[in-house]
């Protein structure tokens, strides 16, 4: 599974708190995937973050 955050992110922080192994808020105040390839153990959390993102900025494939 690969994770990316697109330009719609508003920096709410939800994904970082839901899946801290996958997403982090950067110096720009917006979320970024820490590593594009999601660790297998974090896939459920990544999916939960994706589902919960208020602006649908997280893309998983
Ligand atoms: S949950 Fe969505 S809007 Fe909020 S910080 Fe993460 S990617 Fe950005």
JSON list of N, CA and C and ligand atoms in Angstrom, two decimals:
[
{"chain": "A", "resi": 1, "resn": "UNK", "atom": "N", "xyz": [0.86, -1.20, 0.00]},
{"chain": "A", "resi": 1, "resn": "UNK", "atom": "CA", "xyz": [0.00, 0.00, 0.00]},
{"chain": "A", "resi": 1, "resn": "UNK", "atom": "C", "xyz": [0.89, 1.24, 0.00]},
{"chain": "A", "resi": 2, "resn": "UNK", "atom": "N", "xyz": [0.52, 2.20, -0.87]},
{"chain": "A", "resi": 2, "resn": "UNK", "atom": "CA", "xyz": [1.24, 3.47, -0.90]},
{"chain": "A", "resi": 2, "resn": "UNK", "atom": "C", "xyz": [0.31, 4.59, -0.45]},
{"chain": "A", "resi": 3, "resn": "UNK", "atom": "N", "xyz": [0.84, 5.54, 0.28]},
{"chain": "A", "resi": 3, "resn": "UNK", "atom": "CA", "xyz": [0.05, 6.67, 0.77]},
{"chain": "A", "resi": 3, "resn": "UNK", "atom": "C", "xyz": [0.62, 7.98, 0.25]},
{"chain": "A", "resi": 4, "resn": "UNK", "atom": "N", "xyz": [-0.26, 8.84, -0.20]},
{"chain": "A", "resi": 4, "resn": "UNK", "atom": "CA", "xyz": [0.14, 10.20, -0.54]},
{"chain": "A", "resi": 4, "resn": "UNK", "atom": "C", "xyz": [-0.92, 11.17, 0.00]},
{"chain": "A", "resi": 5, "resn": "UNK", "atom": "N", "xyz": [-0.49, 12.41, 0.24]},
{"chain": "A", "resi": 5, "resn": "UNK", "atom": "CA", "xyz": [-1.40, 13.46, 0.68]},
{"chain": "A", "resi": 5, "resn": "UNK", "atom": "C", "xyz": [-1.41, 14.52, -0.42]},
{"chain": "A", "resi": 6, "resn": "UNK", "atom": "N", "xyz": [-2.58, 14.88, -0.87]},
{"chain": "A", "resi": 6, "resn": "UNK", "atom": "CA", "xyz": [-2.64, 15.85, -1.96]},
{"chain": "A", "resi": 6, "resn": "UNK", "atom": "C", "xyz": [-2.80, 17.29, -1.42]},
{"chain": "A", "resi": 7, "resn": "UNK", "atom": "N", "xyz": [-2.92, 18.23, -2.35]},
{"chain": "A", "resi": 7, "resn": "UNK", "atom": "CA", "xyz": [-2.89, 19.65, -2.00]},
{"chain": "A", "resi": 7, "resn": "UNK", "atom": "C", "xyz": [-4.16, 20.14, -1.30]},
{"chain": "A", "resi": 8, "resn": "UNK", "atom": "N", "xyz": [-5.14, 19.26, -1.15]},
{"chain": "A", "resi": 8, "resn": "UNK", "atom": "CA", "xyz": [-6.37, 19.67, -0.46]},
{"chain": "A", "resi": 8, "resn": "UNK", "atom": "C", "xyz": [-6.21, 19.67, 1.06]},
{"chain": "A", "resi": 9, "resn": "UNK", "atom": "N", "xyz": [-5.12, 19.10, 1.57]},
{"chain": "A", "resi": 9, "resn": "UNK", "atom": "CA", "xyz": [-4.92, 19.00, 3.02]},
{"chain": "A", "resi": 9, "resn": "UNK", "atom": "C", "xyz": [-5.04, 20.37, 3.68]},
{"chain": "A", "resi": 10, "resn": "UNK", "atom": "N", "xyz": [-5.77, 20.40, 4.82]},
{"chain": "A", "resi": 10, "resn": "UNK", "atom": "CA", "xyz": [-5.93, 21.64, 5.58]},
{"chain": "A", "resi": 10, "resn": "UNK", "atom": "C", "xyz": [-5.17, 21.59, 6.91]},
{"chain": "A", "resi": 11, "resn": "UNK", "atom": "N", "xyz": [-4.39, 20.53, 7.11]},
{"chain": "A", "resi": 11, "resn": "UNK", "atom": "CA", "xyz": [-3.53, 20.45, 8.29]},
{"chain": "A", "resi": 11, "resn": "UNK", "atom": "C", "xyz": [-4.27, 20.24, 9.60]},
{"chain": "A", "resi": 12, "resn": "UNK", "atom": "N", "xyz": [-5.39, 19.53, 9.55]},
{"chain": "A", "resi": 12, "resn": "UNK", "atom": "CA", "xyz": [-6.19, 19.36, 10.78]},
{"chain": "A", "resi": 12, "resn": "UNK", "atom": "C", "xyz": [-5.50, 18.44, 11.79]},
{"chain": "A", "resi": 13, "resn": "UNK", "atom": "N", "xyz": [-4.59, 17.59, 11.34]},
{"chain": "A", "resi": 13, "resn": "UNK", "atom": "CA", "xyz": [-3.84, 16.74, 12.25]},
{"chain": "A", "resi": 13, "resn": "UNK", "atom": "C", "xyz": [-4.46, 15.39, 12.54]},
{"chain": "A", "resi": 14, "resn": "UNK", "atom": "N", "xyz": [-5.63, 15.14, 12.01]},
{"chain": "A", "resi": 14, "resn": "UNK", "atom": "CA", "xyz": [-6.32, 13.87, 12.31]},
{"chain": "A", "resi": 14, "resn": "UNK", "atom": "C", "xyz": [-5.50, 12.66, 11.85]},
{"chain": "A", "resi": 15, "resn": "UNK", "atom": "N", "xyz": [-4.96, 12.73, 10.68]},
{"chain": "A", "resi": 15, "resn": "UNK", "atom": "CA", "xyz": [-4.23, 11.56, 10.16]},
{"chain": "A", "resi": 15, "resn": "UNK", "atom": "C", "xyz": [-2.99, 11.28, 10.99]},
{"chain": "A", "resi": 16, "resn": "UNK", "atom": "N", "xyz": [-2.32, 12.34, 11.45]},
{"chain": "A", "resi": 16, "resn": "UNK", "atom": "CA", "xyz": [-1.13, 12.14, 12.27]},
{"chain": "A", "resi": 16, "resn": "UNK", "atom": "C", "xyz": [-1.49, 11.46, 13.59]},
{"chain": "A", "resi": 17, "resn": "UNK", "atom": "N", "xyz": [-2.63, 11.85, 14.18]},
{"chain": "A", "resi": 17, "resn": "UNK", "atom": "CA", "xyz": [-2.99, 11.19, 15.44]},
{"chain": "A", "resi": 17, "resn": "UNK", "atom": "C", "xyz": [-3.54, 9.79, 15.20]},
{"chain": "A", "resi": 18, "resn": "UNK", "atom": "N", "xyz": [-4.16, 9.54, 14.06]},
{"chain": "A", "resi": 18, "resn": "UNK", "atom": "CA", "xyz": [-4.70, 8.21, 13.77]},
{"chain": "A", "resi": 18, "resn": "UNK", "atom": "C", "xyz": [-3.62, 7.23, 13.33]},
{"chain": "A", "resi": 19, "resn": "UNK", "atom": "N", "xyz": [-2.71, 7.69, 12.53]},
{"chain": "A", "resi": 19, "resn": "UNK", "atom": "CA", "xyz": [-1.67, 6.81, 11.97]},
{"chain": "A", "resi": 19, "resn": "UNK", "atom": "C", "xyz": [-0.31, 7.51, 12.01]},
{"chain": "A", "resi": 20, "resn": "UNK", "atom": "N", "xyz": [0.25, 7.67, 13.22]},
{"chain": "A", "resi": 20, "resn": "UNK", "atom": "CA", "xyz": [1.52, 8.41, 13.34]},
{"chain": "A", "resi": 20, "resn": "UNK", "atom": "C", "xyz": [2.70, 7.72, 12.67]},
{"chain": "A", "resi": 21, "resn": "UNK", "atom": "N", "xyz": [2.55, 6.42, 12.36]},
{"chain": "A", "resi": 21, "resn": "UNK", "atom": "CA", "xyz": [3.64, 5.72, 11.66]},
{"chain": "A", "resi": 21, "resn": "UNK", "atom": "C", "xyz": [3.65, 6.10, 10.18]},
{"chain": "A", "resi": 22, "resn": "UNK", "atom": "N", "xyz": [2.55, 6.69, 9.73]},
{"chain": "A", "resi": 22, "resn": "UNK", "atom": "CA", "xyz": [2.39, 6.91, 8.29]},
{"chain": "A", "resi": 22, "resn": "UNK", "atom": "C", "xyz": [2.40, 8.39, 7.93]},
{"chain": "A", "resi": 23, "resn": "UNK", "atom": "N", "xyz": [1.78, 9.23, 8.77]},
{"chain": "A", "resi": 23, "resn": "UNK", "atom": "CA", "xyz": [1.62, 10.64, 8.42]},
{"chain": "A", "resi": 23, "resn": "UNK", "atom": "C", "xyz": [2.22, 11.54, 9.50]},
{"chain": "A", "resi": 24, "resn": "UNK", "atom": "N", "xyz": [2.77, 12.65, 9.07]},
{"chain": "A", "resi": 24, "resn": "UNK", "atom": "CA", "xyz": [3.30, 13.65, 10.00]},
{"chain": "A", "resi": 24, "resn": "UNK", "atom": "C", "xyz": [2.98, 15.03, 9.44]},
{"chain": "A", "resi": 25, "resn": "UNK", "atom": "N", "xyz": [2.70, 15.95, 10.35]},
{"chain": "A", "resi": 25, "resn": "UNK", "atom": "CA", "xyz": [2.51, 17.34, 9.95]},
{"chain": "A", "resi": 25, "resn": "UNK", "atom": "C", "xyz": [3.90, 17.96, 9.77]},
{"chain": "A", "resi": 26, "resn": "UNK", "atom": "N", "xyz": [4.13, 18.54, 8.61]},
{"chain": "A", "resi": 26, "resn": "UNK", "atom": "CA", "xyz": [5.44, 19.11, 8.31]},
{"chain": "A", "resi": 26, "resn": "UNK", "atom": "C", "xyz": [5.56, 20.56, 8.75]},
{"chain": "A", "resi": 27, "resn": "UNK", "atom": "N", "xyz": [6.71, 21.14, 8.47]},
{"chain": "A", "resi": 27, "resn": "UNK", "atom": "CA", "xyz": [6.97, 22.54, 8.82]},
{"chain": "A", "resi": 27, "resn": "UNK", "atom": "C", "xyz": [5.99, 23.48, 8.12]},
{"chain": "A", "resi": 28, "resn": "UNK", "atom": "N", "xyz": [5.41, 23.02, 7.04]},
{"chain": "A", "resi": 28, "resn": "UNK", "atom": "CA", "xyz": [4.43, 23.83, 6.31]},
{"chain": "A", "resi": 28, "resn": "UNK", "atom": "C", "xyz": [3.04, 23.75, 6.93]},
{"chain": "A", "resi": 29, "resn": "UNK", "atom": "N", "xyz": [2.90, 22.97, 8.01]},
{"chain": "A", "resi": 29, "resn": "UNK", "atom": "CA", "xyz": [1.61, 22.87, 8.68]},
{"chain": "A", "resi": 29, "resn": "UNK", "atom": "C", "xyz": [0.66, 21.89, 8.01]},
{"chain": "A", "resi": 30, "resn": "UNK", "atom": "N", "xyz": [1.14, 21.20, 7.00]},
{"chain": "A", "resi": 30, "resn": "UNK", "atom": "CA", "xyz": [0.31, 20.24, 6.27]},
{"chain": "A", "resi": 30, "resn": "UNK", "atom": "C", "xyz": [0.85, 18.83, 6.45]},
{"chain": "A", "resi": 31, "resn": "UNK", "atom": "N", "xyz": [-0.03, 17.87, 6.25]},
{"chain": "A", "resi": 31, "resn": "UNK", "atom": "CA", "xyz": [0.36, 16.47, 6.44]},
{"chain": "A", "resi": 31, "resn": "UNK", "atom": "C", "xyz": [1.14, 15.95, 5.23]},
{"chain": "A", "resi": 32, "resn": "UNK", "atom": "N", "xyz": [2.08, 15.05, 5.54]},
{"chain": "A", "resi": 32, "resn": "UNK", "atom": "CA", "xyz": [2.84, 14.36, 4.49]},
{"chain": "A", "resi": 32, "resn": "UNK", "atom": "C", "xyz": [2.99, 12.91, 4.89]},
{"chain": "A", "resi": 33, "resn": "UNK", "atom": "N", "xyz": [3.08, 12.05, 3.90]},
{"chain": "A", "resi": 33, "resn": "UNK", "atom": "CA", "xyz": [3.39, 10.65, 4.18]},
{"chain": "A", "resi": 33, "resn": "UNK", "atom": "C", "xyz": [4.85, 10.59, 4.60]},
{"chain": "A", "resi": 34, "resn": "UNK", "atom": "N", "xyz": [5.12, 9.95, 5.74]},
{"chain": "A", "resi": 34, "resn": "UNK", "atom": "CA", "xyz": [6.50, 9.83, 6.22]},
{"chain": "A", "resi": 34, "resn": "UNK", "atom": "C", "xyz": [7.31, 9.01, 5.21]},
{"chain": "A", "resi": 35, "resn": "UNK", "atom": "N", "xyz": [6.74, 7.87, 4.82]},
{"chain": "A", "resi": 35, "resn": "UNK", "atom": "CA", "xyz": [7.31, 7.09, 3.72]},
{"chain": "A", "resi": 35, "resn": "UNK", "atom": "C", "xyz": [6.16, 6.70, 2.83]},
{"chain": "A", "resi": 36, "resn": "UNK", "atom": "N", "xyz": [6.38, 6.77, 1.55]},
{"chain": "A", "resi": 36, "resn": "UNK", "atom": "CA", "xyz": [5.29, 6.50, 0.63]},
{"chain": "A", "resi": 36, "resn": "UNK", "atom": "C", "xyz": [4.73, 5.08, 0.83]},
{"chain": "A", "resi": 37, "resn": "UNK", "atom": "N", "xyz": [5.63, 4.13, 1.05]},
{"chain": "A", "resi": 37, "resn": "UNK", "atom": "CA", "xyz": [5.19, 2.75, 1.25]},
{"chain": "A", "resi": 37, "resn": "UNK", "atom": "C", "xyz": [4.75, 2.57, 2.69]},
{"chain": "A", "resi": 38, "resn": "UNK", "atom": "N", "xyz": [3.48, 2.21, 2.90]},
{"chain": "A", "resi": 38, "resn": "UNK", "atom": "CA", "xyz": [2.93, 2.06, 4.24]},
{"chain": "A", "resi": 38, "resn": "UNK", "atom": "C", "xyz": [3.37, 0.73, 4.83]},
{"chain": "A", "resi": 39, "resn": "UNK", "atom": "N", "xyz": [3.94, 0.74, 6.04]},
{"chain": "A", "resi": 39, "resn": "UNK", "atom": "CA", "xyz": [4.28, -0.54, 6.68]},
{"chain": "A", "resi": 39, "resn": "UNK", "atom": "C", "xyz": [3.02, -1.40, 6.82]},
{"chain": "A", "resi": 40, "resn": "UNK", "atom": "N", "xyz": [3.16, -2.71, 6.62]},
{"chain": "A", "resi": 40, "resn": "UNK", "atom": "CA", "xyz": [1.99, -3.58, 6.62]},
{"chain": "A", "resi": 40, "resn": "UNK", "atom": "C", "xyz": [1.20, -3.45, 7.92]},
{"chain": "A", "resi": 41, "resn": "UNK", "atom": "N", "xyz": [1.89, -3.33, 9.04]},
{"chain": "A", "resi": 41, "resn": "UNK", "atom": "CA", "xyz": [1.22, -3.25, 10.34]},
{"chain": "A", "resi": 41, "resn": "UNK", "atom": "C", "xyz": [0.42, -1.97, 10.50]},
{"chain": "A", "resi": 42, "resn": "UNK", "atom": "N", "xyz": [0.69, -0.97, 9.66]},
{"chain": "A", "resi": 42, "resn": "UNK", "atom": "CA", "xyz": [0.01, 0.32, 9.78]},
{"chain": "A", "resi": 42, "resn": "UNK", "atom": "C", "xyz": [-1.08, 0.51, 8.72]},
{"chain": "A", "resi": 43, "resn": "UNK", "atom": "N", "xyz": [-1.33, -0.51, 7.92]},
{"chain": "A", "resi": 43, "resn": "UNK", "atom": "CA", "xyz": [-2.29, -0.34, 6.82]},
{"chain": "A", "resi": 43, "resn": "UNK", "atom": "C", "xyz": [-3.70, -0.02, 7.31]},
{"chain": "A", "resi": 44, "resn": "UNK", "atom": "N", "xyz": [-4.14, -0.70, 8.38]},
{"chain": "A", "resi": 44, "resn": "UNK", "atom": "CA", "xyz": [-5.49, -0.43, 8.90]},
{"chain": "A", "resi": 44, "resn": "UNK", "atom": "C", "xyz": [-5.60, 1.01, 9.40]},
{"chain": "A", "resi": 45, "resn": "UNK", "atom": "N", "xyz": [-4.56, 1.47, 10.10]},
{"chain": "A", "resi": 45, "resn": "UNK", "atom": "CA", "xyz": [-4.57, 2.84, 10.61]},
{"chain": "A", "resi": 45, "resn": "UNK", "atom": "C", "xyz": [-4.55, 3.84, 9.45]},
{"chain": "A", "resi": 46, "resn": "UNK", "atom": "N", "xyz": [-3.78, 3.53, 8.42]},
{"chain": "A", "resi": 46, "resn": "UNK", "atom": "CA", "xyz": [-3.73, 4.41, 7.24]},
{"chain": "A", "resi": 46, "resn": "UNK", "atom": "C", "xyz": [-5.10, 4.50, 6.58]},
{"chain": "A", "resi": 47, "resn": "UNK", "atom": "N", "xyz": [-5.77, 3.36, 6.49]},
{"chain": "A", "resi": 47, "resn": "UNK", "atom": "CA", "xyz": [-7.10, 3.34, 5.89]},
{"chain": "A", "resi": 47, "resn": "UNK", "atom": "C", "xyz": [-8.07, 4.16, 6.75]},
{"chain": "A", "resi": 48, "resn": "UNK", "atom": "N", "xyz": [-7.96, 4.02, 8.07]},
{"chain": "A", "resi": 48, "resn": "UNK", "atom": "CA", "xyz": [-8.83, 4.77, 8.97]},
{"chain": "A", "resi": 48, "resn": "UNK", "atom": "C", "xyz": [-8.59, 6.28, 8.82]},
{"chain": "A", "resi": 49, "resn": "UNK", "atom": "N", "xyz": [-7.33, 6.66, 8.71]},
{"chain": "A", "resi": 49, "resn": "UNK", "atom": "CA", "xyz": [-7.00, 8.08, 8.51]},
{"chain": "A", "resi": 49, "resn": "UNK", "atom": "C", "xyz": [-7.57, 8.58, 7.20]},
{"chain": "A", "resi": 50, "resn": "UNK", "atom": "N", "xyz": [-7.43, 7.75, 6.17]},
{"chain": "A", "resi": 50, "resn": "UNK", "atom": "CA", "xyz": [-7.96, 8.12, 4.85]},
{"chain": "A", "resi": 50, "resn": "UNK", "atom": "C", "xyz": [-9.47, 8.32, 4.93]},
{"chain": "A", "resi": 51, "resn": "UNK", "atom": "N", "xyz": [-10.16, 7.39, 5.57]},
{"chain": "A", "resi": 51, "resn": "UNK", "atom": "CA", "xyz": [-11.61, 7.48, 5.68]},
{"chain": "A", "resi": 51, "resn": "UNK", "atom": "C", "xyz": [-12.04, 8.70, 6.50]},
{"chain": "A", "resi": 52, "resn": "UNK", "atom": "N", "xyz": [-11.20, 9.08, 7.49]},
{"chain": "A", "resi": 52, "resn": "UNK", "atom": "CA", "xyz": [-11.58, 10.16, 8.39]},
{"chain": "A", "resi": 52, "resn": "UNK", "atom": "C", "xyz": [-11.17, 11.55, 7.92]},
{"chain": "A", "resi": 53, "resn": "UNK", "atom": "N", "xyz": [-10.31, 11.62, 6.93]},
{"chain": "A", "resi": 53, "resn": "UNK", "atom": "CA", "xyz": [-9.83, 12.93, 6.47]},
{"chain": "A", "resi": 53, "resn": "UNK", "atom": "C", "xyz": [-11.02, 13.78, 6.01]},
{"chain": "A", "resi": 54, "resn": "UNK", "atom": "N", "xyz": [-11.19, 14.98, 6.58]},
{"chain": "A", "resi": 54, "resn": "UNK", "atom": "CA", "xyz": [-12.38, 15.78, 6.29]},
{"chain": "A", "resi": 54, "resn": "UNK", "atom": "C", "xyz": [-12.41, 16.35, 4.87]},
{"chain": "A", "resi": 55, "resn": "UNK", "atom": "N", "xyz": [-11.25, 16.37, 4.20]},
{"chain": "A", "resi": 55, "resn": "UNK", "atom": "CA", "xyz": [-11.23, 16.94, 2.84]},
{"chain": "A", "resi": 55, "resn": "UNK", "atom": "C", "xyz": [-10.76, 15.92, 1.80]},
{"chain": "A", "resi": 56, "resn": "UNK", "atom": "N", "xyz": [-10.77, 14.64, 2.21]},
{"chain": "A", "resi": 56, "resn": "UNK", "atom": "CA", "xyz": [-10.41, 13.55, 1.29]},
{"chain": "A", "resi": 56, "resn": "UNK", "atom": "C", "xyz": [-9.07, 13.81, 0.59]},
{"chain": "A", "resi": 57, "resn": "UNK", "atom": "N", "xyz": [-8.09, 14.22, 1.39]},
{"chain": "A", "resi": 57, "resn": "UNK", "atom": "CA", "xyz": [-6.78, 14.57, 0.82]},
{"chain": "A", "resi": 57, "resn": "UNK", "atom": "C", "xyz": [-5.82, 13.39, 0.77]},
{"chain": "A", "resi": 58, "resn": "UNK", "atom": "N", "xyz": [-6.18, 12.27, 1.40]},
{"chain": "A", "resi": 58, "resn": "UNK", "atom": "CA", "xyz": [-5.29, 11.12, 1.47]},
{"chain": "A", "resi": 58, "resn": "UNK", "atom": "C", "xyz": [-5.64, 10.14, 0.36]},
{"chain": "A", "resi": 59, "resn": "UNK", "atom": "N", "xyz": [-4.63, 9.75, -0.38]},
{"chain": "A", "resi": 59, "resn": "UNK", "atom": "CA", "xyz": [-4.82, 8.76, -1.43]},
{"chain": "A", "resi": 59, "resn": "UNK", "atom": "C", "xyz": [-4.02, 7.51, -1.08]},
{"chain": "A", "resi": 60, "resn": "UNK", "atom": "N", "xyz": [-4.69, 6.39, -1.12]},
{"chain": "A", "resi": 60, "resn": "UNK", "atom": "CA", "xyz": [-4.04, 5.10, -0.87]},
{"chain": "A", "resi": 60, "resn": "UNK", "atom": "C", "xyz": [-4.19, 4.23, -2.10]},
{"chain": "A", "resi": 61, "resn": "UNK", "atom": "N", "xyz": [-3.13, 3.55, -2.48]},
{"chain": "A", "resi": 61, "resn": "UNK", "atom": "CA", "xyz": [-3.29, 2.51, -3.50]},
{"chain": "A", "resi": 61, "resn": "UNK", "atom": "C", "xyz": [-2.20, 1.47, -3.41]},
{"chain": "B", "resi": 1, "resn": "LIG", "atom": "S1", "xyz": [-6.61, 14.29, 7.99]},
{"chain": "B", "resi": 1, "resn": "LIG", "atom": "FE1", "xyz": [-6.60, 15.15, 5.91]},
{"chain": "B", "resi": 1, "resn": "LIG", "atom": "S2", "xyz": [-6.79, 17.37, 6.18]},
{"chain": "B", "resi": 1, "resn": "LIG", "atom": "FE2", "xyz": [-6.26, 16.50, 8.17]},
{"chain": "B", "resi": 1, "resn": "LIG", "atom": "S3", "xyz": [-4.01, 16.72, 8.25]},
{"chain": "B", "resi": 1, "resn": "LIG", "atom": "FE3", "xyz": [-4.48, 14.66, 7.45]},
{"chain": "B", "resi": 1, "resn": "LIG", "atom": "S4", "xyz": [-4.48, 14.86, 5.21]},
{"chain": "B", "resi": 1, "resn": "LIG", "atom": "FE4", "xyz": [-4.63, 16.92, 6.09]}
]
